[in-house]
Coordinates of C-alpha atoms in Angstrom, one line a residue:
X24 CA -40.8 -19.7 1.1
X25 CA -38.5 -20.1 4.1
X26 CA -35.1 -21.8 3.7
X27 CA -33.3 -23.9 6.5
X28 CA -32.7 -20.8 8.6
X29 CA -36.0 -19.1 9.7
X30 CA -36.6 -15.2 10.2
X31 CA -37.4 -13.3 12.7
X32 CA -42.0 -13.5 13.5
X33 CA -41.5 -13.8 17.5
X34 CA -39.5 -13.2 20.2
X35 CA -35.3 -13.6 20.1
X36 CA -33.6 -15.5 23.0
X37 CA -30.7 -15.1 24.0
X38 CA -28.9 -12.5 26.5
X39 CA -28.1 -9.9 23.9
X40 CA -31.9 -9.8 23.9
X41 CA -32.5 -10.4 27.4
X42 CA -34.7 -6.8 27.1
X43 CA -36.9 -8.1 24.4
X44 CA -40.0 -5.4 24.2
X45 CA -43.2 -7.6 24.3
X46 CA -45.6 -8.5 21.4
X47 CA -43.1 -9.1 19.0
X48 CA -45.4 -11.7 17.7
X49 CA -47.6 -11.1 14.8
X50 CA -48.9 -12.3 11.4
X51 CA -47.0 -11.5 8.2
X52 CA -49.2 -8.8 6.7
X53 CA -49.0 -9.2 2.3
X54 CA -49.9 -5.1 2.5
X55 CA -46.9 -3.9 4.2
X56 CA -43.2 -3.7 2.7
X57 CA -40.5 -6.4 3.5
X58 CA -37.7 -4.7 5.4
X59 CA -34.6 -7.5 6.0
X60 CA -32.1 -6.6 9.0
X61 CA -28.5 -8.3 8.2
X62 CA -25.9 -7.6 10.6
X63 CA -24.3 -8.7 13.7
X64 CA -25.2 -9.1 17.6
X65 CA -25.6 -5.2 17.7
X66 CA -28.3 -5.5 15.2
X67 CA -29.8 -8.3 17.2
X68 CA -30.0 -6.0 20.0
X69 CA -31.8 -3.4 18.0
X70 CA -34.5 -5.6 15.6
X71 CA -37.1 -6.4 18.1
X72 CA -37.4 -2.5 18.7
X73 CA -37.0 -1.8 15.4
X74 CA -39.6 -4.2 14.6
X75 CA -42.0 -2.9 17.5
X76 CA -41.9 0.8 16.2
X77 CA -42.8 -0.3 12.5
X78 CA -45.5 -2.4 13.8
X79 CA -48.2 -1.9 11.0
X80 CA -45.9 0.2 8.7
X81 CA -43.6 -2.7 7.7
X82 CA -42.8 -6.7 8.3
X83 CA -39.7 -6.4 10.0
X84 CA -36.9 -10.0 9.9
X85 CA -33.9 -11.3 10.8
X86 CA -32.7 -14.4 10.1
X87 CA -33.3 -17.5 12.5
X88 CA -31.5 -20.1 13.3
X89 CA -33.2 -23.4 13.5
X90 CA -33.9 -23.2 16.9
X91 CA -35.5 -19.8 16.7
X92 CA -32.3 -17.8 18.4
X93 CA -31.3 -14.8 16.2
X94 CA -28.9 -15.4 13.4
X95 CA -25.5 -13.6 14.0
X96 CA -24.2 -12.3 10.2
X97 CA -20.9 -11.7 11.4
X98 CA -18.3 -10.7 8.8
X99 CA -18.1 -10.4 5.1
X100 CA -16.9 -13.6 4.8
X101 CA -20.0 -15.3 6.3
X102 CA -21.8 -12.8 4.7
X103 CA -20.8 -13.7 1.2
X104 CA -21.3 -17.2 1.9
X105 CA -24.9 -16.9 3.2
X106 CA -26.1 -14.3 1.1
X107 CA -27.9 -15.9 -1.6
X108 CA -30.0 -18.3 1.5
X109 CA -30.9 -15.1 3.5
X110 CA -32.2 -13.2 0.2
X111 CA -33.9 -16.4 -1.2
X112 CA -36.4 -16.4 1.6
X113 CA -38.3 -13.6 0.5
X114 CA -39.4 -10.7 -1.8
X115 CA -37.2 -7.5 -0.2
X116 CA -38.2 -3.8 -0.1
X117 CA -35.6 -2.6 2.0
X118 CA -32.8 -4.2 3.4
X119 CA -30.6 -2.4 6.2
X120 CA -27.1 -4.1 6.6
X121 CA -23.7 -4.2 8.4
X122 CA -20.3 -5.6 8.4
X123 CA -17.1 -5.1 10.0
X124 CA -17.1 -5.8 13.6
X125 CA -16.3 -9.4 13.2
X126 CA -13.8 -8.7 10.3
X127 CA -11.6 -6.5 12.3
X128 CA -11.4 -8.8 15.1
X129 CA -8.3 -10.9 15.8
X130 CA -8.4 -14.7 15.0
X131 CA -6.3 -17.6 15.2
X132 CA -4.7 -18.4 11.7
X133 CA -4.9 -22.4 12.4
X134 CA -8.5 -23.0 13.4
X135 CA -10.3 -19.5 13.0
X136 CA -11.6 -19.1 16.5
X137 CA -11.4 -15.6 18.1
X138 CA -8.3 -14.5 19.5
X139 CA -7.1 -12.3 22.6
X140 CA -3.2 -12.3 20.5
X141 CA -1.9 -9.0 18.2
X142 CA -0.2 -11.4 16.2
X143 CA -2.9 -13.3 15.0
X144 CA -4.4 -12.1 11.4
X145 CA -8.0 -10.3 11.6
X146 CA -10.9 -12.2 10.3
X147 CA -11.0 -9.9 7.3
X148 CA -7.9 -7.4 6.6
X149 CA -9.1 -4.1 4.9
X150 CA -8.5 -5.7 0.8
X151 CA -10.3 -9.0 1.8
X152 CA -12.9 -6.6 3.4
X153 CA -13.0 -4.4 0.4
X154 CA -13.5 -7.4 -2.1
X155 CA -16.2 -9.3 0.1
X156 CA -18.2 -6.3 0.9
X157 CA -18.3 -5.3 -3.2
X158 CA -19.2 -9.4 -3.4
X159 CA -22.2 -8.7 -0.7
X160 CA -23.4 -5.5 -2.2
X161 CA -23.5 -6.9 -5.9
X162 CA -25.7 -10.1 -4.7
X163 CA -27.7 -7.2 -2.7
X164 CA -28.2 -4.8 -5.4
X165 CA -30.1 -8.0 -7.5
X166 CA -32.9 -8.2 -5.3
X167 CA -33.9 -4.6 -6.8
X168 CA -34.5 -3.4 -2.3
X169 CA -33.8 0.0 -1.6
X170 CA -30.5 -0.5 0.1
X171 CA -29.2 0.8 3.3
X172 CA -25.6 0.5 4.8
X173 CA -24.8 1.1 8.8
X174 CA -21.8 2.0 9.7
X175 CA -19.7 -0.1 12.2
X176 CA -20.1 1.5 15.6
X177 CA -17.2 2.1 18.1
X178 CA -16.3 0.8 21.1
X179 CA -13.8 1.5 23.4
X180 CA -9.4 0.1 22.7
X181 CA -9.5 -3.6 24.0
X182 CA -12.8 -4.2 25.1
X183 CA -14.0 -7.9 26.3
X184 CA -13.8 -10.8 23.7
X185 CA -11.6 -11.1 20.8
X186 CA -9.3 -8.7 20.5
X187 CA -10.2 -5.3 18.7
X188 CA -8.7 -2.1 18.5
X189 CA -10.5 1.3 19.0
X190 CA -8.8 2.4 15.4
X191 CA -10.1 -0.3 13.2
X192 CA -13.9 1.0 12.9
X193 CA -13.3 4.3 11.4
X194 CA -10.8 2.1 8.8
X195 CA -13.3 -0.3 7.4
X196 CA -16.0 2.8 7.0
X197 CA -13.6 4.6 5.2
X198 CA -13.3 1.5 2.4
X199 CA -16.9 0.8 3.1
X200 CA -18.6 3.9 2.6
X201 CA -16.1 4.3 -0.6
X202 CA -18.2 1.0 -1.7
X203 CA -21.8 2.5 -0.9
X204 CA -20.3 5.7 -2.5
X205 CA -20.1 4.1 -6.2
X206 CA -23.2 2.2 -5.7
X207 CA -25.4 5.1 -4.6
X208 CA -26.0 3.4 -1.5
X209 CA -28.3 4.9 1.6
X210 CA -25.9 5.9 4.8
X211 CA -27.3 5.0 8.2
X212 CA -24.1 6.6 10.2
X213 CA -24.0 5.0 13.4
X214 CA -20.5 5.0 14.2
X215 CA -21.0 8.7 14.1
X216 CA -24.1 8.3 16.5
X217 CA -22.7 6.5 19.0
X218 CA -19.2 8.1 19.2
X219 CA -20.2 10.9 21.6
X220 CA -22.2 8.9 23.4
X221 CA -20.2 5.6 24.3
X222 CA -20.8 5.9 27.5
X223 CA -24.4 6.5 27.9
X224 CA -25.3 4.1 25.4
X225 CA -22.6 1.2 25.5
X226 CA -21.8 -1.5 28.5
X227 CA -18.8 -0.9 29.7
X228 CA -15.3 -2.2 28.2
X229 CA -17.7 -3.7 25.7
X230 CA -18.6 -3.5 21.8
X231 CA -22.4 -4.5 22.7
X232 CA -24.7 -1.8 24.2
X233 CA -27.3 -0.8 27.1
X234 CA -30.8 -1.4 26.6
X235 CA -31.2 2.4 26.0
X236 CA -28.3 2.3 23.9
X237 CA -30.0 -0.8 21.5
X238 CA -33.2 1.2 21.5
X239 CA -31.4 4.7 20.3
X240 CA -29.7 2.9 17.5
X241 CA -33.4 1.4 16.5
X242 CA -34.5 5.1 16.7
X243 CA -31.7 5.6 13.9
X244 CA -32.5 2.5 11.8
X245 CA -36.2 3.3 12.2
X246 CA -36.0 7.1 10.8
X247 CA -33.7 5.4 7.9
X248 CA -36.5 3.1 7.0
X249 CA -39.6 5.6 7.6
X250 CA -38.0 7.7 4.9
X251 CA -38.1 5.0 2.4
X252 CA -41.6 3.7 3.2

């Protein structure tokens, strides 16, 4: 049973998936577990590998747009919107999740759209963050999937885009991992991953990452999931 927005059974488009591995496509297998990817374009970047290195150990989605591109989760406030449609489409074993990239971003007050100014509000300040997150994780916890959390990754002060500041990501872990603290919650630590690697892994003045970098935080996602298989 699939709702209006599809999940992820073939390629994604898009540039952030410009390095799609090949033979993504294959049949839903009833043997294997459900694993469910939520997050945002870094975890677009990193599904199709993900999904290539559990090939015949787990059915591996994303939610789909209707016109097949990858579904961007963005922030908790999306997130707690669309939760109920994204879990409603299937029968979860493990579900790997992130947010916080979008919700420390700047936006403008007035129409919401993403913002280059410091004195525009961010999408989610750290209490709505706090309160939307515990929202997400409660309407998570209900589907009875082992859960796993990723940390927001870092990226360097300023980088391209909306405005975001090289502090914020260590901020909303701290109240996040509070949240998966209480709720005995699995911790994929990517921020702490990436941190000494920036470099290597992400494109330059930049949140989003290399090719290699997208397929060393699969590697990370993938070891998460093996261990719960």
């Amino acid at each position: 049973m699939i709702n209006r927005r599809n999940f992820l059974k073939t390629t994604i488009v898009g540039a952030v998936a410009s390095f799609v591995p090949s033979a993504l496509l294959a049949e839903n297998n009833e043997k294997l577990p459900n694993v469910l990817i939520l997050g945002d374009s870094i975890s677009i970047g990193y599904t199709p590998f993900v999904r290539d290195m559990l090939k015949g150990k787990a059915n591996v989605y994303r939610p789909l747009y209707p016109n097949g591109k990858a579904e961007n989760c963005e922030g908790t406030t999306k997130g707690k919107e669309m939760m109920e449609e994204w879990l409603s489409a299937n029968k979860w074993d493990i579900i790997h999740f992130n947010f916080g990239l979008h919700d420390l971003k700047h936006v403008d007050e007035k129409t919401g759209k993403n913002s280059t100014n410091p004195d525009d509000p961010k999408q989610a300040g750290l209490k709505t963050y706090k309160k939307n997150l515990k929202e997400i994780v409660e309407k998570l916890n209900v589907t009875g999937a082992t859960l796993v959390f990723a940390t927001t990754t870092p990226f360097p002060d300023k980088p391209k885009g909306p405005l975001r500041r090289a502090d914020q990501p260590k901020k909303y872990n701290k109240v996040a991992l509070k949240i998966m603290k209480k709720y005995d919650i699995r911790i994929n630590n990517l921020h702490d991953f990436v941190l000494p690697r920036m470099e290597e892994l992400q494109l330059p003045s930049n949140v989003h990452f290399k090719k290699a970098g997208s397929e060393a935080l699969a590697k990370q996602v993938v070891k998460h999931i093996e261990e719960l298989l």
